[in-house]
Amino acid sequence: AEKSDSTKFTGTEGWVRIRRGGIEAEPASLVAGLPPADRFGVFGAKHTRNFLDAIRKKTAPESPIDAAIRTDLISHLSNIAVRTGRKIKWDPAKETIVGDAEAAKMMNRTMRKPWDKFA
């Protein structure tokens, strides 16, 4: 049975289910070697401290920007799936939704001024 407090990602090599404080996968090798799910504490308090310390010390934070972008992308894709009521197929090489033009259009929106000049 699916767990309502989690998000499950299914790919060609298996699946990964993520929830606050936990992660599981089939096969388990998909998550082998990952840091513990609670390494940043509840709601990221330790994550914020790590980020501020990295700025102060001019070192890399534990979570690099590319990891943050991927995490945010998962949220956006999940939102699009909920809004369309359909499964989303993501092409990581092309960085786009494939096979669903309506969903793919939801990846971008017209920016309002003055931010439109940065698009």
C-alpha atoms as a PDB file:
ATOM      1  CA  ALA A   1       0.000   0.000   0.000  1.00  0.00           C
ATOM      2  CA  GLU A   2       1.174   3.533  -0.769  1.00  0.00           C
ATOM      3  CA  LYS A   3       2.000   5.805   2.141  1.00  0.00           C
ATOM      4  CA  SER A   4       0.137   9.122   2.088  1.00  0.00           C
ATOM      5  CA  ASP A   5       2.939  11.028   3.836  1.00  0.00           C
ATOM      6  CA  SER A   6       5.498  10.238   1.155  1.00  0.00           C
ATOM      7  CA  THR A   7       6.430  10.774  -2.466  1.00  0.00           C
ATOM      8  CA  LYS A   8       7.409   7.827  -4.638  1.00  0.00           C
ATOM      9  CA  PHE A   9       9.590   8.170  -7.725  1.00  0.00           C
ATOM     10  CA  THR A  10       9.626   5.300 -10.197  1.00  0.00           C
ATOM     11  CA  GLY A  11      12.339   4.972 -12.832  1.00  0.00           C
ATOM     12  CA  THR A  12      13.850   2.420 -15.138  1.00  0.00           C
ATOM     13  CA  GLU A  13      16.049   0.973 -12.389  1.00  0.00           C
ATOM     14  CA  GLY A  14      13.470   0.762  -9.570  1.00  0.00           C
ATOM     15  CA  TRP A  15      11.738   3.173  -7.187  1.00  0.00           C
ATOM     16  CA  VAL A  16      12.569   5.518  -4.312  1.00  0.00           C
ATOM     17  CA  ARG A  17      10.044   6.661  -1.673  1.00  0.00           C
ATOM     18  CA  ILE A  18      10.894   9.764   0.353  1.00  0.00           C
ATOM     19  CA  ARG A  19       9.218  11.165   3.457  1.00  0.00           C
ATOM     20  CA  ARG A  20      10.301  13.397   6.319  1.00  0.00           C
ATOM     21  CA  GLY A  21      12.883  11.447   8.258  1.00  0.00           C
ATOM     22  CA  GLY A  22      13.050   8.455   5.967  1.00  0.00           C
ATOM     23  CA  ILE A  23      13.824   7.013   2.579  1.00  0.00           C
ATOM     24  CA  GLU A  24      13.317   3.558   1.131  1.00  0.00           C
ATOM     25  CA  ALA A  25      14.014   2.064  -2.259  1.00  0.00           C
ATOM     26  CA  GLU A  26      13.715  -1.027  -4.379  1.00  0.00           C
ATOM     27  CA  PRO A  27      16.359  -2.110  -4.976  1.00  0.00           C
ATOM     28  CA  ALA A  28      17.956  -0.797  -1.780  1.00  0.00           C
ATOM     29  CA  SER A  29      21.179  -0.158  -3.710  1.00  0.00           C
ATOM     30  CA  LEU A  30      19.562   2.989  -5.182  1.00  0.00           C
ATOM     31  CA  VAL A  31      20.036   4.743  -1.837  1.00  0.00           C
ATOM     32  CA  ALA A  32      23.071   2.881  -0.515  1.00  0.00           C
ATOM     33  CA  GLY A  33      25.676   5.249   0.891  1.00  0.00           C
ATOM     34  CA  LEU A  34      23.366   8.260   1.244  1.00  0.00           C
ATOM     35  CA  PRO A  35      23.696  10.322   4.425  1.00  0.00           C
ATOM     36  CA  PRO A  36      21.010   9.752   7.084  1.00  0.00           C
ATOM     37  CA  ALA A  37      17.695  11.436   6.244  1.00  0.00           C
ATOM     38  CA  ASP A  38      17.714  13.448   9.482  1.00  0.00           C
ATOM     39  CA  ARG A  39      21.178  14.966   9.042  1.00  0.00           C
ATOM     40  CA  PHE A  40      19.754  18.492   8.852  1.00  0.00           C
ATOM     41  CA  GLY A  41      17.206  18.171  11.647  1.00  0.00           C
ATOM     42  CA  VAL A  42      13.557  19.124  11.644  1.00  0.00           C
ATOM     43  CA  PHE A  43      12.661  21.691   8.972  1.00  0.00           C
ATOM     44  CA  GLY A  44      16.284  22.257   8.049  1.00  0.00           C
ATOM     45  CA  ALA A  45      17.519  24.175  11.105  1.00  0.00           C
ATOM     46  CA  LYS A  46      20.906  22.465  10.907  1.00  0.00           C
ATOM     47  CA  HIS A  47      20.897  22.987   7.135  1.00  0.00           C
ATOM     48  CA  THR A  48      20.524  26.751   7.597  1.00  0.00           C
ATOM     49  CA  ARG A  49      23.360  26.808  10.149  1.00  0.00           C
ATOM     50  CA  ASN A  50      25.596  24.820   7.773  1.00  0.00           C
ATOM     51  CA  PHE A  51      24.857  27.259   4.938  1.00  0.00           C
ATOM     52  CA  LEU A  52      25.599  30.337   7.052  1.00  0.00           C
ATOM     53  CA  ASP A  53      28.805  28.765   8.401  1.00  0.00           C
ATOM     54  CA  ALA A  54      29.922  27.987   4.839  1.00  0.00           C
ATOM     55  CA  ILE A  55      29.443  31.631   3.850  1.00  0.00           C
ATOM     56  CA  ARG A  56      31.351  32.830   6.913  1.00  0.00           C
ATOM     57  CA  LYS A  57      34.215  30.352   6.402  1.00  0.00           C
ATOM     58  CA  LYS A  58      34.156  30.628   2.597  1.00  0.00           C
ATOM     59  CA  THR A  59      33.764  26.860   2.258  1.00  0.00           C
ATOM     60  CA  ALA A  60      31.303  24.715   0.339  1.00  0.00           C
ATOM     61  CA  PRO A  61      28.040  23.917   2.139  1.00  0.00           C
ATOM     62  CA  GLU A  62      26.996  20.306   2.671  1.00  0.00           C
ATOM     63  CA  SER A  63      24.257  20.744   0.060  1.00  0.00           C
ATOM     64  CA  PRO A  64      25.696  22.202  -3.156  1.00  0.00           C
ATOM     65  CA  ILE A  65      23.526  24.354  -5.415  1.00  0.00           C
ATOM     66  CA  ASP A  66      23.046  21.586  -8.003  1.00  0.00           C
ATOM     67  CA  ALA A  67      21.492  19.378  -5.298  1.00  0.00           C
ATOM     68  CA  ALA A  68      19.178  22.233  -4.308  1.00  0.00           C
ATOM     69  CA  ILE A  69      18.123  22.717  -7.922  1.00  0.00           C
ATOM     70  CA  ARG A  70      17.332  19.002  -8.311  1.00  0.00           C
ATOM     71  CA  THR A  71      15.350  19.048  -5.072  1.00  0.00           C
ATOM     72  CA  ASP A  72      13.357  22.068  -6.207  1.00  0.00           C
ATOM     73  CA  LEU A  73      12.778  20.439  -9.588  1.00  0.00           C
ATOM     74  CA  ILE A  74      11.195  17.422  -7.895  1.00  0.00           C
ATOM     75  CA  SER A  75       8.773  19.753  -6.110  1.00  0.00           C
ATOM     76  CA  HIS A  76       7.841  21.509  -9.351  1.00  0.00           C
ATOM     77  CA  LEU A  77       7.328  18.245 -11.236  1.00  0.00           C
ATOM     78  CA  SER A  78       5.207  16.885  -8.401  1.00  0.00           C
ATOM     79  CA  ASN A  79       3.099  20.047  -8.460  1.00  0.00           C
ATOM     80  CA  ILE A  80       2.586  19.718 -12.224  1.00  0.00           C
ATOM     81  CA  ALA A  81       1.559  16.072 -11.807  1.00  0.00           C
ATOM     82  CA  VAL A  82      -0.994  17.043  -9.152  1.00  0.00           C
ATOM     83  CA  ARG A  83      -2.384  19.934 -11.219  1.00  0.00           C
ATOM     84  CA  THR A  84      -2.736  17.842 -14.390  1.00  0.00           C
ATOM     85  CA  GLY A  85      -3.811  14.672 -12.606  1.00  0.00           C
ATOM     86  CA  ARG A  86      -1.343  12.699 -14.708  1.00  0.00           C
ATOM     87  CA  LYS A  87       1.976  10.944 -14.316  1.00  0.00           C
ATOM     88  CA  ILE A  88       4.905  13.022 -15.528  1.00  0.00           C
ATOM     89  CA  LYS A  89       7.757  11.593 -17.590  1.00  0.00           C
ATOM     90  CA  TRP A  90      10.982  13.578 -17.124  1.00  0.00           C
ATOM     91  CA  ASP A  91      13.888  13.443 -19.562  1.00  0.00           C
ATOM     92  CA  PRO A  92      16.966  14.367 -17.491  1.00  0.00           C
ATOM     93  CA  ALA A  93      19.192  14.728 -20.557  1.00  0.00           C
ATOM     94  CA  LYS A  94      16.866  17.261 -22.217  1.00  0.00           C
ATOM     95  CA  GLU A  95      15.679  18.634 -18.860  1.00  0.00           C
ATOM     96  CA  THR A  96      12.055  18.652 -19.936  1.00  0.00           C
ATOM     97  CA  ILE A  97       8.767  16.812 -19.566  1.00  0.00           C
ATOM     98  CA  VAL A  98       8.208  14.475 -22.506  1.00  0.00           C
ATOM     99  CA  GLY A  99       5.015  13.101 -23.995  1.00  0.00           C
ATOM    100  CA  ASP A 100       2.740  15.748 -22.460  1.00  0.00           C
ATOM    101  CA  ALA A 101       2.817  19.163 -24.142  1.00  0.00           C
ATOM    102  CA  GLU A 102       0.354  20.698 -21.661  1.00  0.00           C
ATOM    103  CA  ALA A 103       2.452  19.632 -18.674  1.00  0.00           C
ATOM    104  CA  ALA A 104       5.683  20.741 -20.391  1.00  0.00           C
ATOM    105  CA  LYS A 105       4.214  24.250 -20.852  1.00  0.00           C
ATOM    106  CA  MET A 106       3.790  24.430 -17.086  1.00  0.00           C
ATOM    107  CA  MET A 107       7.581  24.308 -16.656  1.00  0.00           C
ATOM    108  CA  ASN A 108       7.792  28.024 -17.519  1.00  0.00           C
ATOM    109  CA  ARG A 109       5.615  31.083 -17.218  1.00  0.00           C
ATOM    110  CA  THR A 110       5.751  34.638 -18.468  1.00  0.00           C
ATOM    111  CA  MET A 111       7.739  36.721 -16.042  1.00  0.00           C
ATOM    112  CA  ARG A 112       6.408  40.049 -14.812  1.00  0.00           C
ATOM    113  CA  LYS A 113       8.367  43.279 -14.816  1.00  0.00           C
ATOM    114  CA  PRO A 114      11.093  43.994 -13.863  1.00  0.00           C
ATOM    115  CA  TRP A 115      12.126  40.311 -13.760  1.00  0.00           C
ATOM    116  CA  ASP A 116      11.237  39.736 -17.439  1.00  0.00           C
ATOM    117  CA  LYS A 117      14.562  41.230 -18.543  1.00  0.00           C
ATOM    118  CA  PHE A 118      16.374  38.313 -16.877  1.00  0.00           C
ATOM    119  CA  ALA A 119      14.449  35.610 -18.764  1.00  0.00           C
END
